Amino acid sequence: MLRLPCMDKAVQLTGLTQPELVSFVETLGEPAYRGRQLFAALQHRRLRSFEEMTDLPKERRARLNEAGNASTLKIESRYVSADGTRRYLMKTHDNRPVETVFIPEERRDTICFSSQSGCPLQCTFCLTAQLGLLRNLTAGEIVEQIIVALNDAYGDGVKTPRGTNLVGMGAGEPFLNFDALLKAIRIVGDPDGLHIVPNRVTVSTAGIAPRIRELATIADRPHLAISLAAPTDELRNELMPINKKWPLDELLDACKEFEKSLKPGERFTFEYVLLKDVNDSDEQARQLANLLNRHSLRAKVNLIPHNPAEPLPYQPSSEGRVESFREILESKGVHAFVRKPRGRDILAACGQLAARSTSPVSIQQQPR
Ligand code: SF4
């Protein structure tokens, strides 16, 4: 039997795998099938309270309620962008902010989840950095973000019409909360639950090289994206200080190692935020292409026009500059795409998550 901190009221049941939930109910004197029933209620039907689990006898629900929590995140605000993107600002039981973004797309909707409350890394173009690290999120809190977003977007427990992609690109550095992240990915991939398989999940890192190597060894792993932001160590040290610990050559060596684990048709992605007059010149595009080619990396580059937010000292590059940067990469054999910013008006776009309220005009506060 699995060891669980089971009689602790703080057990977050959304953070338990199906076998762990079975063990949990067994410690309460319940048969194993009740654990499977509970897993389906939490993860498949996406119920967030025991009262809603009316197929469980009332006294059993009361007992479960004493031993664990069906949900712990409180939705403080919900903001809806003119482009349909939704941002949820939630609070943990100990009052830490958690932000999640739902991005409707033509083919398949995407949920961007956070792995930490705040972030310890000091990327200068990112608003989250200004919060510092408040704490790591638990596996249950990561899973719950997805449940909240799905319920809000489609209706409580309603089957997602087109399936869902997940991206770990919200607040925090996912690889500094590696175990909880992997556990959450395992839980959401369970076919009896949310059934969002690792192949639908992409995790983005600022460049924690040892974890990139470790991820490569995991058979059922998510896809990988790496935030680069600069083609030289000198500039990257400035924009992403984590580079001083794992400089570009070391980072790209780890990526090369990761490349061996790619499945047919799979590529990993470099994210490159474009900051006007800082990292967006033709020369820097050539340096970036040369860097990737020198390491013979078969990756694609997503160019992300910077999402401005006070008090960040940067502006987005002009459309013409972005296009010229992209063309230079392509001309040197590096596949590059321009990512369209989503949810800028509600501070939901990349680098804008800092637990802020937006202007009342764009707010639709409908806590559920
Ligand atoms: S870009 Fe990512 S890693 Fe860097 S400070 Fe922001 S949240 Fe943290």
Short mmCIF file of C-alpha atoms and ligand atoms in Angstrom, two decimals:
data_model
loop_
_atom_site.label_atom_id
_atom_site.label_comp_id
_atom_site.label_asym_id
_atom_site.label_seq_id
_atom_site.Cartn_x
_atom_site.Cartn_y
_atom_site.Cartn_z
CA MET A 1 0.00 0.00 0.00
CA LEU A 2 1.18 3.50 -0.79
CA ARG A 3 2.15 5.69 2.08
CA LEU A 4 -0.07 8.73 2.26
CA PRO A 5 -0.45 11.59 4.68
CA CYS A 6 -4.04 10.44 4.57
CA MET A 7 -5.63 11.55 7.79
CA ASP A 8 -4.33 15.05 7.39
CA LYS A 9 -7.22 17.33 6.52
CA ALA A 10 -4.87 19.12 4.12
CA VAL A 11 -4.74 16.17 1.68
CA GLN A 12 -5.53 17.63 -1.71
CA LEU A 13 -7.33 14.84 -3.47
CA THR A 14 -6.86 16.35 -6.95
CA GLY A 15 -3.13 15.78 -6.42
CA LEU A 16 -3.45 12.01 -5.98
CA THR A 17 -3.12 9.47 -8.77
CA GLN A 18 -5.86 6.88 -9.09
CA PRO A 19 -3.90 4.19 -7.16
CA GLU A 20 -3.12 6.74 -4.44
CA LEU A 21 -6.81 7.64 -4.14
CA VAL A 22 -7.65 3.95 -3.83
CA SER A 23 -5.12 3.69 -0.97
CA PHE A 24 -6.56 6.85 0.54
CA VAL A 25 -10.11 5.51 0.73
CA GLU A 26 -8.85 2.14 1.99
CA THR A 27 -7.25 3.88 4.97
CA LEU A 28 -10.76 5.21 5.68
CA GLY A 29 -12.10 1.64 5.64
CA GLU A 30 -13.69 1.98 2.19
CA PRO A 31 -13.45 -0.58 -0.61
CA ALA A 32 -11.08 0.08 -3.52
CA TYR A 33 -13.87 0.78 -5.98
CA ARG A 34 -14.80 3.89 -3.97
CA GLY A 35 -11.35 5.29 -4.76
CA ARG A 36 -11.95 4.78 -8.46
CA GLN A 37 -15.38 6.35 -8.09
CA LEU A 38 -13.86 9.33 -6.31
CA PHE A 39 -11.16 9.71 -8.97
CA ALA A 40 -13.81 9.77 -11.69
CA ALA A 41 -15.85 12.33 -9.73
CA LEU A 42 -12.87 14.66 -9.30
CA GLN A 43 -11.09 14.20 -12.59
CA HIS A 44 -13.64 13.00 -15.13
CA ARG A 45 -16.77 14.78 -13.90
CA ARG A 46 -14.62 17.65 -12.59
CA LEU A 47 -16.66 18.06 -9.40
CA ARG A 48 -15.12 20.48 -6.95
CA SER A 49 -17.05 19.61 -3.78
CA PHE A 50 -18.19 16.45 -2.03
CA GLU A 51 -21.78 17.74 -1.88
CA GLU A 52 -21.98 17.40 -5.65
CA MET A 53 -20.99 13.72 -5.51
CA THR A 54 -24.53 12.58 -4.93
CA ASP A 55 -23.78 9.03 -6.05
CA LEU A 56 -21.79 8.62 -2.81
CA PRO A 57 -23.79 8.00 0.37
CA LYS A 58 -24.13 11.12 2.49
CA GLU A 59 -22.22 9.81 5.51
CA ARG A 60 -19.35 8.71 3.24
CA ARG A 61 -19.16 12.20 1.78
CA ALA A 62 -19.01 13.65 5.28
CA ARG A 63 -16.19 11.29 6.14
CA LEU A 64 -14.26 12.18 3.00
CA ASN A 65 -14.77 15.84 3.74
CA GLU A 66 -13.13 15.38 7.13
CA ALA A 67 -10.13 13.62 5.64
CA GLY A 68 -9.40 15.57 2.49
CA ASN A 69 -10.20 18.45 0.16
CA ALA A 70 -11.96 18.10 -3.17
CA SER A 71 -10.73 21.56 -4.15
CA THR A 72 -8.51 24.18 -2.59
CA LEU A 73 -8.18 27.05 -5.07
CA LYS A 74 -10.53 29.97 -4.65
CA ILE A 75 -11.40 31.90 -7.80
CA GLU A 76 -10.93 35.58 -7.08
CA SER A 77 -11.47 37.05 -10.54
CA ARG A 78 -12.04 36.06 -14.09
CA TYR A 79 -11.06 38.40 -16.92
CA VAL A 80 -12.19 37.99 -20.52
CA SER A 81 -10.19 39.50 -23.38
CA ALA A 82 -11.65 40.97 -26.54
CA ASP A 83 -10.04 38.00 -28.35
CA GLY A 84 -11.84 35.46 -26.11
CA THR A 85 -8.83 34.61 -23.95
CA ARG A 86 -9.72 34.19 -20.28
CA ARG A 87 -7.50 34.76 -17.29
CA TYR A 88 -8.28 33.37 -13.86
CA LEU A 89 -6.76 34.84 -10.76
CA MET A 90 -7.08 32.35 -7.93
CA LYS A 91 -5.81 32.08 -4.37
CA THR A 92 -4.40 29.02 -2.61
CA HIS A 93 -5.58 28.05 0.87
CA ASP A 94 -2.63 30.07 2.25
CA ASN A 95 -3.53 33.10 0.15
CA ARG A 96 -0.92 32.80 -2.63
CA PRO A 97 -1.91 33.97 -6.10
CA VAL A 98 -2.26 31.43 -8.92
CA GLU A 99 -2.96 32.44 -12.50
CA THR A 100 -4.25 30.37 -15.36
CA VAL A 101 -5.10 31.34 -18.92
CA PHE A 102 -7.59 29.71 -21.28
CA ILE A 103 -6.92 30.44 -24.95
CA PRO A 104 -9.66 29.51 -27.42
CA GLU A 105 -8.28 28.44 -30.78
CA GLU A 106 -9.73 27.33 -34.07
CA ARG A 107 -8.72 23.72 -33.85
CA ARG A 108 -7.95 22.95 -30.25
CA ASP A 109 -8.16 25.14 -27.17
CA THR A 110 -5.15 25.66 -24.95
CA ILE A 111 -4.83 26.07 -21.20
CA CYS A 112 -1.70 27.76 -19.91
CA PHE A 113 -1.07 26.76 -16.29
CA SER A 114 1.31 28.03 -13.62
CA SER A 115 3.78 25.82 -11.80
CA GLN A 116 4.73 28.27 -9.06
CA SER A 117 3.16 31.20 -7.29
CA GLY A 118 5.46 34.00 -8.44
CA CYS A 119 8.87 33.00 -9.80
CA PRO A 120 12.41 33.04 -8.41
CA LEU A 121 14.05 33.75 -11.78
CA GLN A 122 14.65 37.34 -12.66
CA CYS A 123 13.93 37.58 -16.38
CA THR A 124 13.86 41.32 -16.95
CA PHE A 125 11.10 41.23 -19.60
CA CYS A 126 8.64 39.35 -17.37
CA LEU A 127 6.20 40.81 -14.91
CA THR A 128 5.97 37.59 -12.87
CA ALA A 129 9.62 38.02 -11.89
CA GLN A 130 8.64 41.06 -9.86
CA LEU A 131 6.64 38.90 -7.46
CA GLY A 132 9.68 36.79 -6.53
CA LEU A 133 9.01 33.19 -5.55
CA LEU A 134 6.04 32.91 -3.21
CA ARG A 135 6.02 29.12 -3.24
CA ASN A 136 5.93 26.01 -5.41
CA LEU A 137 2.45 24.84 -6.33
CA THR A 138 1.43 21.31 -5.41
CA ALA A 139 0.47 18.72 -8.01
CA GLY A 140 -3.14 19.13 -6.84
CA GLU A 141 -3.03 22.89 -7.38
CA ILE A 142 -1.65 22.41 -10.88
CA VAL A 143 -4.37 19.90 -11.76
CA GLU A 144 -7.06 22.06 -10.22
CA GLN A 145 -6.16 25.01 -12.46
CA ILE A 146 -7.03 22.87 -15.46
CA ILE A 147 -10.30 21.69 -13.92
CA VAL A 148 -11.31 25.30 -13.17
CA ALA A 149 -10.52 26.49 -16.70
CA LEU A 150 -12.33 23.56 -18.37
CA ASN A 151 -15.42 23.98 -16.20
CA ASP A 152 -15.55 27.68 -16.93
CA ALA A 153 -14.97 27.33 -20.67
CA TYR A 154 -17.32 24.42 -21.39
CA GLY A 155 -19.58 24.12 -18.35
CA ASP A 156 -19.14 22.07 -15.19
CA GLY A 157 -18.10 18.56 -16.15
CA VAL A 158 -19.05 19.02 -19.81
CA LYS A 159 -16.90 17.01 -22.20
CA THR A 160 -14.42 19.19 -24.08
CA PRO A 161 -15.60 19.42 -27.68
CA ARG A 162 -12.19 19.39 -29.34
CA GLY A 163 -9.72 18.18 -26.78
CA THR A 164 -7.31 20.43 -24.99
CA ASN A 165 -3.64 21.32 -25.21
CA LEU A 166 -1.79 22.26 -22.05
CA VAL A 167 1.21 24.54 -21.85
CA GLY A 168 3.27 25.03 -18.71
CA MET A 169 4.11 28.62 -19.57
CA GLY A 170 2.26 30.50 -16.85
CA ALA A 171 3.90 31.86 -13.72
CA GLY A 172 6.99 30.09 -12.46
CA GLU A 173 9.82 27.94 -13.74
CA PRO A 174 8.31 24.45 -14.08
CA PHE A 175 11.68 22.69 -13.80
CA LEU A 176 12.19 24.14 -10.34
CA ASN A 177 9.03 22.28 -9.29
CA PHE A 178 9.83 19.17 -11.26
CA ASP A 179 8.27 16.40 -9.15
CA ALA A 180 4.93 18.15 -8.69
CA LEU A 181 4.89 19.02 -12.38
CA LEU A 182 5.49 15.44 -13.50
CA LYS A 183 2.94 14.11 -11.06
CA ALA A 184 0.31 16.57 -12.29
CA ILE A 185 1.03 15.53 -15.88
CA ARG A 186 0.62 11.89 -14.88
CA ILE A 187 -2.72 12.62 -13.19
CA VAL A 188 -4.21 14.65 -16.06
CA GLY A 189 -3.13 11.94 -18.53
CA ASP A 190 -5.19 9.21 -16.81
CA PRO A 191 -7.80 7.93 -19.32
CA ASP A 192 -10.33 7.64 -16.46
CA GLY A 193 -9.88 11.31 -15.63
CA LEU A 194 -9.14 14.39 -17.72
CA HIS A 195 -7.30 12.23 -20.24
CA ILE A 196 -5.01 14.95 -21.56
CA VAL A 197 -2.05 12.82 -22.62
CA PRO A 198 1.60 14.02 -22.32
CA ASN A 199 1.69 14.37 -26.10
CA ARG A 200 -0.76 17.28 -25.67
CA VAL A 201 1.38 18.99 -23.03
CA THR A 202 4.30 21.38 -23.60
CA VAL A 203 6.47 22.60 -20.77
CA SER A 204 8.62 25.69 -21.12
CA THR A 205 11.86 26.27 -19.26
CA ALA A 206 14.13 29.28 -18.90
CA GLY A 207 17.02 26.85 -19.24
CA ILE A 208 17.55 24.53 -16.25
CA ALA A 209 19.99 22.32 -18.19
CA PRO A 210 20.16 19.28 -15.84
CA ARG A 211 16.36 18.97 -15.88
CA ILE A 212 16.31 19.06 -19.68
CA ARG A 213 18.63 16.05 -19.64
CA GLU A 214 16.46 14.35 -17.03
CA LEU A 215 13.27 14.97 -18.97
CA ALA A 216 14.84 13.28 -21.98
CA THR A 217 15.04 10.00 -20.00
CA ILE A 218 11.31 9.92 -19.18
CA ALA A 219 9.37 7.75 -21.60
CA ASP A 220 5.98 9.39 -21.14
CA ARG A 221 7.24 12.96 -21.15
CA PRO A 222 5.63 16.20 -22.35
CA HIS A 223 7.06 18.29 -25.20
CA LEU A 224 9.73 20.84 -24.42
CA ALA A 225 10.07 24.56 -25.15
CA ILE A 226 13.05 26.69 -24.15
CA SER A 227 12.94 30.41 -23.68
CA LEU A 228 16.06 31.91 -25.28
CA ALA A 229 15.54 35.69 -25.62
CA ALA A 230 19.12 36.37 -26.70
CA PRO A 231 21.69 34.97 -29.14
CA THR A 232 24.76 35.73 -26.99
CA ASP A 233 25.72 35.03 -23.38
CA GLU A 234 26.44 38.67 -22.80
CA LEU A 235 22.88 39.75 -23.59
CA ARG A 236 21.25 36.67 -22.13
CA ASN A 237 23.03 37.18 -18.81
CA GLU A 238 21.34 40.54 -18.70
CA LEU A 239 17.84 39.49 -19.80
CA MET A 240 17.73 36.06 -18.17
CA PRO A 241 20.22 35.91 -15.27
CA ILE A 242 19.76 32.10 -15.03
CA ASN A 243 22.11 32.10 -18.03
CA LYS A 244 25.02 32.82 -15.68
CA LYS A 245 24.47 29.38 -14.18
CA TRP A 246 23.82 27.51 -17.43
CA PRO A 247 25.26 29.53 -20.32
CA LEU A 248 24.11 29.06 -23.90
CA ASP A 249 26.63 26.38 -24.91
CA GLU A 250 25.78 24.27 -21.89
CA LEU A 251 22.06 24.81 -22.42
CA LEU A 252 22.24 23.90 -26.09
CA ASP A 253 24.36 20.82 -25.31
CA ALA A 254 21.52 19.68 -23.04
CA CYS A 255 19.07 20.39 -25.89
CA LYS A 256 21.22 18.30 -28.22
CA GLU A 257 21.01 15.46 -25.71
CA PHE A 258 17.24 15.97 -25.51
CA GLU A 259 17.01 15.80 -29.28
CA LYS A 260 17.89 12.11 -29.11
CA SER A 261 14.62 11.49 -27.25
CA LEU A 262 12.44 13.15 -29.90
CA LYS A 263 9.78 10.96 -31.44
CA PRO A 264 9.21 10.91 -35.22
CA GLY A 265 7.69 14.23 -36.26
CA GLU A 266 8.34 15.80 -32.85
CA ARG A 267 10.40 18.98 -32.58
CA PHE A 268 11.21 21.12 -29.67
CA THR A 269 10.73 24.81 -29.68
CA PHE A 270 12.78 27.83 -28.79
CA GLU A 271 10.78 30.81 -27.64
CA TYR A 272 12.35 34.16 -28.49
CA VAL A 273 10.67 37.25 -27.12
CA LEU A 274 11.37 40.24 -29.38
CA LEU A 275 12.26 43.43 -27.52
CA LYS A 276 12.53 46.58 -29.57
CA ASP A 277 16.15 47.70 -30.10
CA VAL A 278 17.39 45.14 -27.57
CA ASN A 279 17.47 41.73 -29.28
CA ASP A 280 15.69 42.24 -32.60
CA SER A 281 18.34 43.42 -35.08
CA ASP A 282 19.28 41.67 -38.33
CA GLU A 283 22.69 40.96 -36.86
CA GLN A 284 21.10 39.28 -33.82
CA ALA A 285 18.89 37.17 -36.10
CA ARG A 286 22.04 35.97 -37.89
CA GLN A 287 23.75 35.29 -34.55
CA LEU A 288 20.73 33.26 -33.41
CA ALA A 289 20.63 31.20 -36.59
CA ASN A 290 24.39 30.59 -36.41
CA LEU A 291 24.12 29.54 -32.76
CA LEU A 292 21.41 26.96 -33.48
CA ASN A 293 23.14 25.74 -36.62
CA ARG A 294 26.48 25.42 -34.80
CA HIS A 295 24.77 23.04 -32.37
CA SER A 296 22.97 21.32 -35.31
CA LEU A 297 19.63 21.61 -33.57
CA ARG A 298 16.51 20.64 -35.49
CA ALA A 299 14.30 22.98 -33.54
CA LYS A 300 11.79 25.59 -34.52
CA VAL A 301 11.80 29.12 -33.19
CA ASN A 302 8.65 30.87 -32.03
CA LEU A 303 9.07 34.63 -32.20
CA ILE A 304 6.98 36.35 -29.55
CA PRO A 305 6.46 40.08 -29.86
CA HIS A 306 6.98 41.45 -26.35
CA ASN A 307 3.83 42.14 -24.37
CA PRO A 308 4.39 45.52 -22.75
CA ALA A 309 3.35 46.09 -19.16
CA GLU A 310 4.29 48.78 -16.70
CA PRO A 311 6.92 49.05 -15.25
CA LEU A 312 8.83 46.78 -17.66
CA PRO A 313 11.30 48.93 -19.61
CA TYR A 314 10.70 47.32 -23.02
CA GLN A 315 8.61 47.89 -26.10
CA PRO A 316 7.51 45.38 -28.73
CA SER A 317 9.35 45.30 -32.05
CA SER A 318 7.49 46.64 -35.07
CA GLU A 319 5.76 44.17 -37.38
CA GLY A 320 8.32 44.88 -40.09
CA ARG A 321 11.20 44.17 -37.70
CA VAL A 322 9.61 40.90 -36.59
CA GLU A 323 9.14 39.84 -40.20
CA SER A 324 12.70 40.72 -41.14
CA PHE A 325 14.01 38.75 -38.14
CA ARG A 326 11.91 35.76 -39.17
CA GLU A 327 13.08 35.93 -42.79
CA ILE A 328 16.74 35.94 -41.79
CA LEU A 329 16.23 32.85 -39.62
CA GLU A 330 14.41 31.08 -42.45
CA SER A 331 17.09 32.06 -44.97
CA LYS A 332 19.62 30.29 -42.76
CA GLY A 333 17.53 27.13 -42.52
CA VAL A 334 15.92 27.78 -39.12
CA HIS A 335 12.15 27.36 -39.09
CA ALA A 336 10.60 30.38 -37.45
CA PHE A 337 7.02 31.34 -36.68
CA VAL A 338 5.53 34.51 -35.28
CA ARG A 339 3.24 33.89 -32.32
CA LYS A 340 0.21 36.09 -32.21
CA PRO A 341 -0.17 37.72 -28.80
CA ARG A 342 -3.34 36.67 -26.99
CA GLY A 343 -5.11 38.34 -24.10
CA ARG A 344 -2.82 41.39 -23.91
CA ASP A 345 -5.70 43.63 -22.82
CA ILE A 346 -6.33 41.56 -19.70
CA LEU A 347 -2.65 40.99 -18.82
CA ALA A 348 -2.93 37.34 -19.81
CA ALA A 349 -0.22 37.26 -22.47
CA CYS A 350 3.29 35.83 -22.11
CA GLY A 351 5.28 37.54 -19.39
CA GLN A 352 2.31 39.52 -18.09
CA LEU A 353 1.14 37.32 -15.22
CA ALA A 354 1.65 39.15 -11.97
CA ALA A 355 -1.62 38.67 -10.11
CA ARG A 356 -2.83 42.07 -11.27
CA SER A 357 -6.27 43.45 -11.87
CA THR A 358 -6.89 45.01 -15.26
CA SER A 359 -8.92 48.12 -15.98
CA PRO A 360 -12.59 47.88 -15.04
CA VAL A 361 -13.52 48.24 -18.72
CA SER A 362 -12.16 44.85 -19.62
CA ILE A 363 -13.01 43.11 -16.39
CA GLN A 364 -15.82 40.63 -16.17
CA GLN A 365 -15.69 39.51 -12.61
CA GLN A 366 -17.76 36.42 -12.26
CA PRO A 367 -16.22 34.24 -9.62
CA ARG A 368 -17.82 30.79 -9.80
S1 SF4 B 1 9.86 34.33 -17.94
FE1 SF4 B 1 9.24 32.48 -16.82
S2 SF4 B 1 11.14 31.89 -15.74
FE2 SF4 B 1 11.44 34.03 -16.35
S3 SF4 B 1 10.73 35.23 -14.57
FE3 SF4 B 1 8.96 34.99 -15.97
S4 SF4 B 1 7.87 33.20 -15.18
FE4 SF4 B 1 9.94 33.14 -14.32
#
